[in-house]
Amino acid sequence: LDNTLQDILIRWRRMQGYEALWVPGTDHAGIATQIKVEEKHRGTLTSQLNAIPKQLPALMRAQKVGKKVSFFDFADADEVMAKLYEESDEVKSAVASGDTAAIEEEVGDLLFTAVSLARKLGVNAEEALGRATDKFIDRFSRLEAETQKQGADIREMSMSELDAIWDRIKHN
């Protein structure tokens, strides 16, 4: 009974916007409630964005950030595609400059824009990249098996030879 009363009092204080101690094993449902109350009481959108955990996978975090400020967004997927081309050009310029910090920044902008495109199209960026990675590994496995069948060392083959095999695999 003592734990139940404590649980009720903690939840009630959280709902009022006060911070309250959560005792592990006592208030399991209160974590979600606390997060909602804290979000409600954050003063600015920036503070809400900063509250999105940095420990999340980067693609997931970017998608959550974009969703929070979806009013400040591209009108449609075509606008995002145009922005992707713009960001790609900025990556090219950064590469040409040789400035590694600028390259990292521009690649980050390109990735963030790609996440915006995914969100705009209703695609979960984290899941889509996971599936694309799995697809790459599957195709690479088939590429490696094909080169072994030919008696060739994959590391010694030219890119044009590997591309030709890759294209056959991709279209089968």
CSV table of N, CA, C and O in Angstrom, one decimal, residues 88-145:
chain,number,residue,atom,x,y,z
A,88,SER,N,24.3,18.6,-52.3
A,88,SER,CA,25.3,17.8,-53.0
A,88,SER,C,26.4,18.7,-53.6
A,88,SER,O,27.6,18.4,-53.6
A,89,ASP,N,26.0,19.8,-54.2
A,89,ASP,CA,26.9,20.7,-54.8
A,89,ASP,C,27.8,21.3,-53.7
A,89,ASP,O,29.0,21.6,-53.9
A,90,GLU,N,27.2,21.6,-52.5
A,90,GLU,CA,28.0,22.1,-51.4
A,90,GLU,C,29.1,21.1,-50.9
A,90,GLU,O,30.2,21.5,-50.6
A,91,VAL,N,28.7,19.8,-51.0
A,91,VAL,CA,29.7,18.8,-50.6
A,91,VAL,C,30.8,18.8,-51.6
A,91,VAL,O,32.0,18.7,-51.3
A,92,LYS,N,30.5,18.9,-52.9
A,92,LYS,CA,31.5,18.9,-54.0
A,92,LYS,C,32.5,20.1,-53.7
A,92,LYS,O,33.7,20.0,-53.9
A,93,SER,N,31.9,21.3,-53.4
A,93,SER,CA,32.8,22.4,-53.1
A,93,SER,C,33.7,22.2,-51.9
A,93,SER,O,34.8,22.6,-52.0
A,94,ALA,N,33.1,21.6,-50.9
A,94,ALA,CA,33.9,21.4,-49.7
A,94,ALA,C,35.0,20.4,-50.0
A,94,ALA,O,36.2,20.6,-49.6
A,95,VAL,N,34.7,19.4,-50.8
A,95,VAL,CA,35.8,18.4,-51.2
A,95,VAL,C,36.8,19.1,-52.0
A,95,VAL,O,38.0,18.8,-51.8
A,96,ALA,N,36.4,19.9,-52.9
A,96,ALA,CA,37.4,20.7,-53.7
A,96,ALA,C,38.3,21.5,-52.9
A,96,ALA,O,39.5,21.7,-53.2
A,97,SER,N,37.8,22.1,-51.8
A,97,SER,CA,38.6,22.9,-50.9
A,97,SER,C,39.6,22.1,-50.0
A,97,SER,O,40.5,22.7,-49.6
A,98,GLY,N,39.3,20.8,-49.8
A,98,GLY,CA,40.1,20.0,-49.0
A,98,GLY,C,40.0,20.2,-47.5
A,98,GLY,O,40.7,19.6,-46.7
A,99,ASP,N,39.0,21.1,-47.1
A,99,ASP,CA,38.8,21.4,-45.7
A,99,ASP,C,37.9,20.3,-45.1
A,99,ASP,O,36.7,20.2,-45.3
A,100,THR,N,38.6,19.4,-44.3
A,100,THR,CA,37.9,18.3,-43.7
A,100,THR,C,36.7,18.6,-42.8
A,100,THR,O,35.7,17.9,-42.8
A,101,ALA,N,36.8,19.7,-42.1
A,101,ALA,CA,35.7,20.2,-41.2
A,101,ALA,C,34.5,20.6,-42.1
A,101,ALA,O,33.3,20.3,-41.8
A,102,ALA,N,34.8,21.3,-43.2
A,102,ALA,CA,33.7,21.7,-44.1
A,102,ALA,C,33.1,20.5,-44.8
A,102,ALA,O,31.8,20.5,-45.0
A,103,ILE,N,33.9,19.5,-45.1
A,103,ILE,CA,33.4,18.3,-45.8
A,103,ILE,C,32.4,17.6,-44.8
A,103,ILE,O,31.3,17.3,-45.2
A,104,GLU,N,32.8,17.5,-43.6
A,104,GLU,CA,32.0,16.8,-42.6
A,104,GLU,C,30.7,17.6,-42.4
A,104,GLU,O,29.6,17.0,-42.3
A,105,GLU,N,30.8,18.9,-42.3
A,105,GLU,CA,29.6,19.7,-42.1
A,105,GLU,C,28.6,19.6,-43.3
A,105,GLU,O,27.4,19.4,-43.1
A,106,GLU,N,29.1,19.6,-44.5
A,106,GLU,CA,28.3,19.5,-45.7
A,106,GLU,C,27.7,18.1,-45.9
A,106,GLU,O,26.6,18.0,-46.3
A,107,VAL,N,28.5,17.1,-45.6
A,107,VAL,CA,27.9,15.8,-45.6
A,107,VAL,C,26.8,15.6,-44.6
A,107,VAL,O,25.7,15.0,-44.9
A,108,GLY,N,27.0,16.2,-43.4
A,108,GLY,CA,25.9,16.2,-42.4
A,108,GLY,C,24.7,16.9,-42.9
A,108,GLY,O,23.5,16.4,-42.7
A,109,ASP,N,24.8,18.0,-43.6
A,109,ASP,CA,23.7,18.7,-44.1
A,109,ASP,C,23.0,17.9,-45.2
A,109,ASP,O,21.7,17.9,-45.3
A,110,LEU,N,23.8,17.2,-46.0
A,110,LEU,CA,23.2,16.4,-47.1
A,110,LEU,C,22.4,15.2,-46.4
A,110,LEU,O,21.2,15.0,-46.9
A,111,LEU,N,22.9,14.6,-45.4
A,111,LEU,CA,22.2,13.5,-44.7
A,111,LEU,C,20.9,14.0,-44.0
A,111,LEU,O,19.9,13.4,-44.1
A,112,PHE,N,21.0,15.2,-43.4
A,112,PHE,CA,19.9,15.8,-42.7
A,112,PHE,C,18.8,16.0,-43.7
A,112,PHE,O,17.6,15.8,-43.5
A,113,THR,N,19.1,16.5,-44.9
A,113,THR,CA,18.2,16.8,-46.0
A,113,THR,C,17.6,15.5,-46.5
A,113,THR,O,16.4,15.4,-46.8
A,114,ALA,N,18.4,14.5,-46.6
A,114,ALA,CA,17.9,13.2,-47.0
A,114,ALA,C,16.8,12.6,-46.0
A,114,ALA,O,15.8,12.1,-46.4
A,115,VAL,N,17.1,12.9,-44.7
A,115,VAL,CA,16.1,12.5,-43.7
A,115,VAL,C,14.8,13.3,-43.9
A,115,VAL,O,13.7,12.7,-43.7
A,116,SER,N,15.0,14.5,-44.2
A,116,SER,CA,13.8,15.4,-44.5
A,116,SER,C,13.0,14.8,-45.6
A,116,SER,O,11.7,14.8,-45.6
A,117,LEU,N,13.6,14.4,-46.6
A,117,LEU,CA,12.9,13.7,-47.8
A,117,LEU,C,12.2,12.5,-47.3
A,117,LEU,O,11.0,12.3,-47.7
A,118,ALA,N,12.9,11.7,-46.6
A,118,ALA,CA,12.2,10.4,-46.1
A,118,ALA,C,11.0,10.8,-45.2
A,118,ALA,O,9.9,10.2,-45.5
A,119,ARG,N,11.1,11.7,-44.3
A,119,ARG,CA,10.0,12.1,-43.5
A,119,ARG,C,8.8,12.7,-44.4
A,119,ARG,O,7.7,12.3,-44.2
A,120,LYS,N,9.2,13.5,-45.4
A,120,LYS,CA,8.2,14.1,-46.2
A,120,LYS,C,7.4,13.0,-47.0
A,120,LYS,O,6.3,13.1,-47.3
A,121,LEU,N,8.1,11.9,-47.3
A,121,LEU,CA,7.5,10.8,-48.1
A,121,LEU,C,6.9,9.7,-47.2
A,121,LEU,O,6.4,8.7,-47.7
A,122,GLY,N,7.0,10.0,-45.9
A,122,GLY,CA,6.4,9.0,-44.9
A,122,GLY,C,7.2,7.8,-44.7
A,122,GLY,O,6.7,6.7,-44.4
A,123,VAL,N,8.5,7.9,-44.9
A,123,VAL,CA,9.5,6.8,-44.8
A,123,VAL,C,10.3,6.9,-43.5
A,123,VAL,O,10.7,8.0,-43.2
A,124,ASN,N,10.4,5.9,-42.8
A,124,ASN,CA,11.3,5.9,-41.6
A,124,ASN,C,12.7,5.7,-42.1
A,124,ASN,O,13.1,4.7,-42.6
A,125,ALA,N,13.5,6.8,-41.9
A,125,ALA,CA,14.8,6.9,-42.4
A,125,ALA,C,15.7,5.8,-41.9
A,125,ALA,O,16.5,5.1,-42.6
A,126,GLU,N,15.6,5.5,-40.6
A,126,GLU,CA,16.4,4.5,-39.9
A,126,GLU,C,16.2,3.1,-40.5
A,126,GLU,O,17.1,2.4,-40.8
A,127,GLU,N,14.9,2.8,-40.6
A,127,GLU,CA,14.5,1.5,-41.2
A,127,GLU,C,14.9,1.4,-42.7
A,127,GLU,O,15.4,0.3,-43.1
A,128,ALA,N,14.7,2.4,-43.4
A,128,ALA,CA,15.1,2.4,-44.8
A,128,ALA,C,16.6,2.2,-45.0
A,128,ALA,O,17.0,1.4,-45.9
A,129,LEU,N,17.4,2.9,-44.2
A,129,LEU,CA,18.8,2.7,-44.3
A,129,LEU,C,19.2,1.3,-43.9
A,129,LEU,O,20.1,0.7,-44.5
A,130,GLY,N,18.6,0.8,-42.9
A,130,GLY,CA,18.9,-0.5,-42.4
A,130,GLY,C,18.6,-1.6,-43.5
A,130,GLY,O,19.4,-2.5,-43.8
A,131,ARG,N,17.4,-1.4,-44.2
A,131,ARG,CA,17.1,-2.3,-45.3
A,131,ARG,C,18.1,-2.2,-46.5
A,131,ARG,O,18.5,-3.1,-47.1
A,132,ALA,N,18.4,-0.9,-46.8
A,132,ALA,CA,19.4,-0.7,-47.9
A,132,ALA,C,20.7,-1.3,-47.5
A,132,ALA,O,21.4,-1.9,-48.4
A,133,THR,N,21.2,-1.2,-46.3
A,133,THR,CA,22.4,-1.8,-45.9
A,133,THR,C,22.4,-3.3,-46.0
A,133,THR,O,23.3,-3.9,-46.5
A,134,ASP,N,21.3,-3.9,-45.6
A,134,ASP,CA,21.1,-5.4,-45.7
A,134,ASP,C,21.1,-5.8,-47.2
A,134,ASP,O,21.7,-6.8,-47.6
A,135,LYS,N,20.5,-5.0,-48.0
A,135,LYS,CA,20.4,-5.3,-49.5
A,135,LYS,C,21.8,-5.2,-50.1
A,135,LYS,O,22.2,-6.0,-50.9
A,136,PHE,N,22.6,-4.2,-49.6
A,136,PHE,CA,24.0,-4.1,-50.1
A,136,PHE,C,24.8,-5.3,-49.7
A,136,PHE,O,25.5,-5.9,-50.5
A,137,ILE,N,24.7,-5.7,-48.5
A,137,ILE,CA,25.4,-6.9,-48.0
A,137,ILE,C,25.0,-8.1,-48.8
A,137,ILE,O,25.9,-8.9,-49.2
A,138,ASP,N,23.7,-8.3,-49.0
A,138,ASP,CA,23.3,-9.4,-49.8
A,138,ASP,C,23.9,-9.4,-51.2
A,138,ASP,O,24.4,-10.4,-51.7
A,139,ARG,N,23.8,-8.3,-51.9
A,139,ARG,CA,24.4,-8.1,-53.2
A,139,ARG,C,25.9,-8.3,-53.2
A,139,ARG,O,26.5,-9.0,-54.1
A,140,PHE,N,26.6,-7.8,-52.2
A,140,PHE,CA,28.0,-8.0,-52.1
A,140,PHE,C,28.4,-9.4,-52.0
A,140,PHE,O,29.3,-9.9,-52.5
A,141,SER,N,27.6,-10.1,-51.2
A,141,SER,CA,27.8,-11.6,-51.0
A,141,SER,C,27.7,-12.3,-52.3
A,141,SER,O,28.5,-13.2,-52.6
A,142,ARG,N,26.7,-11.9,-53.1
A,142,ARG,CA,26.6,-12.6,-54.4
A,142,ARG,C,27.7,-12.2,-55.3
A,142,ARG,O,28.2,-13.0,-56.1
A,143,LEU,N,28.2,-10.9,-55.2
A,143,LEU,CA,29.3,-10.5,-56.0
A,143,LEU,C,30.6,-11.3,-55.7
A,143,LEU,O,31.3,-11.8,-56.5
A,144,GLU,N,30.8,-11.4,-54.4
A,144,GLU,CA,32.0,-12.2,-53.9
A,144,GLU,C,31.9,-13.7,-54.4
A,144,GLU,O,32.9,-14.2,-54.9
A,145,ALA,N,30.7,-14.3,-54.3
A,145,ALA,CA,30.5,-15.6,-54.7
A,145,ALA,C,30.8,-15.8,-56.2
A,145,ALA,O,31.4,-16.7,-56.7
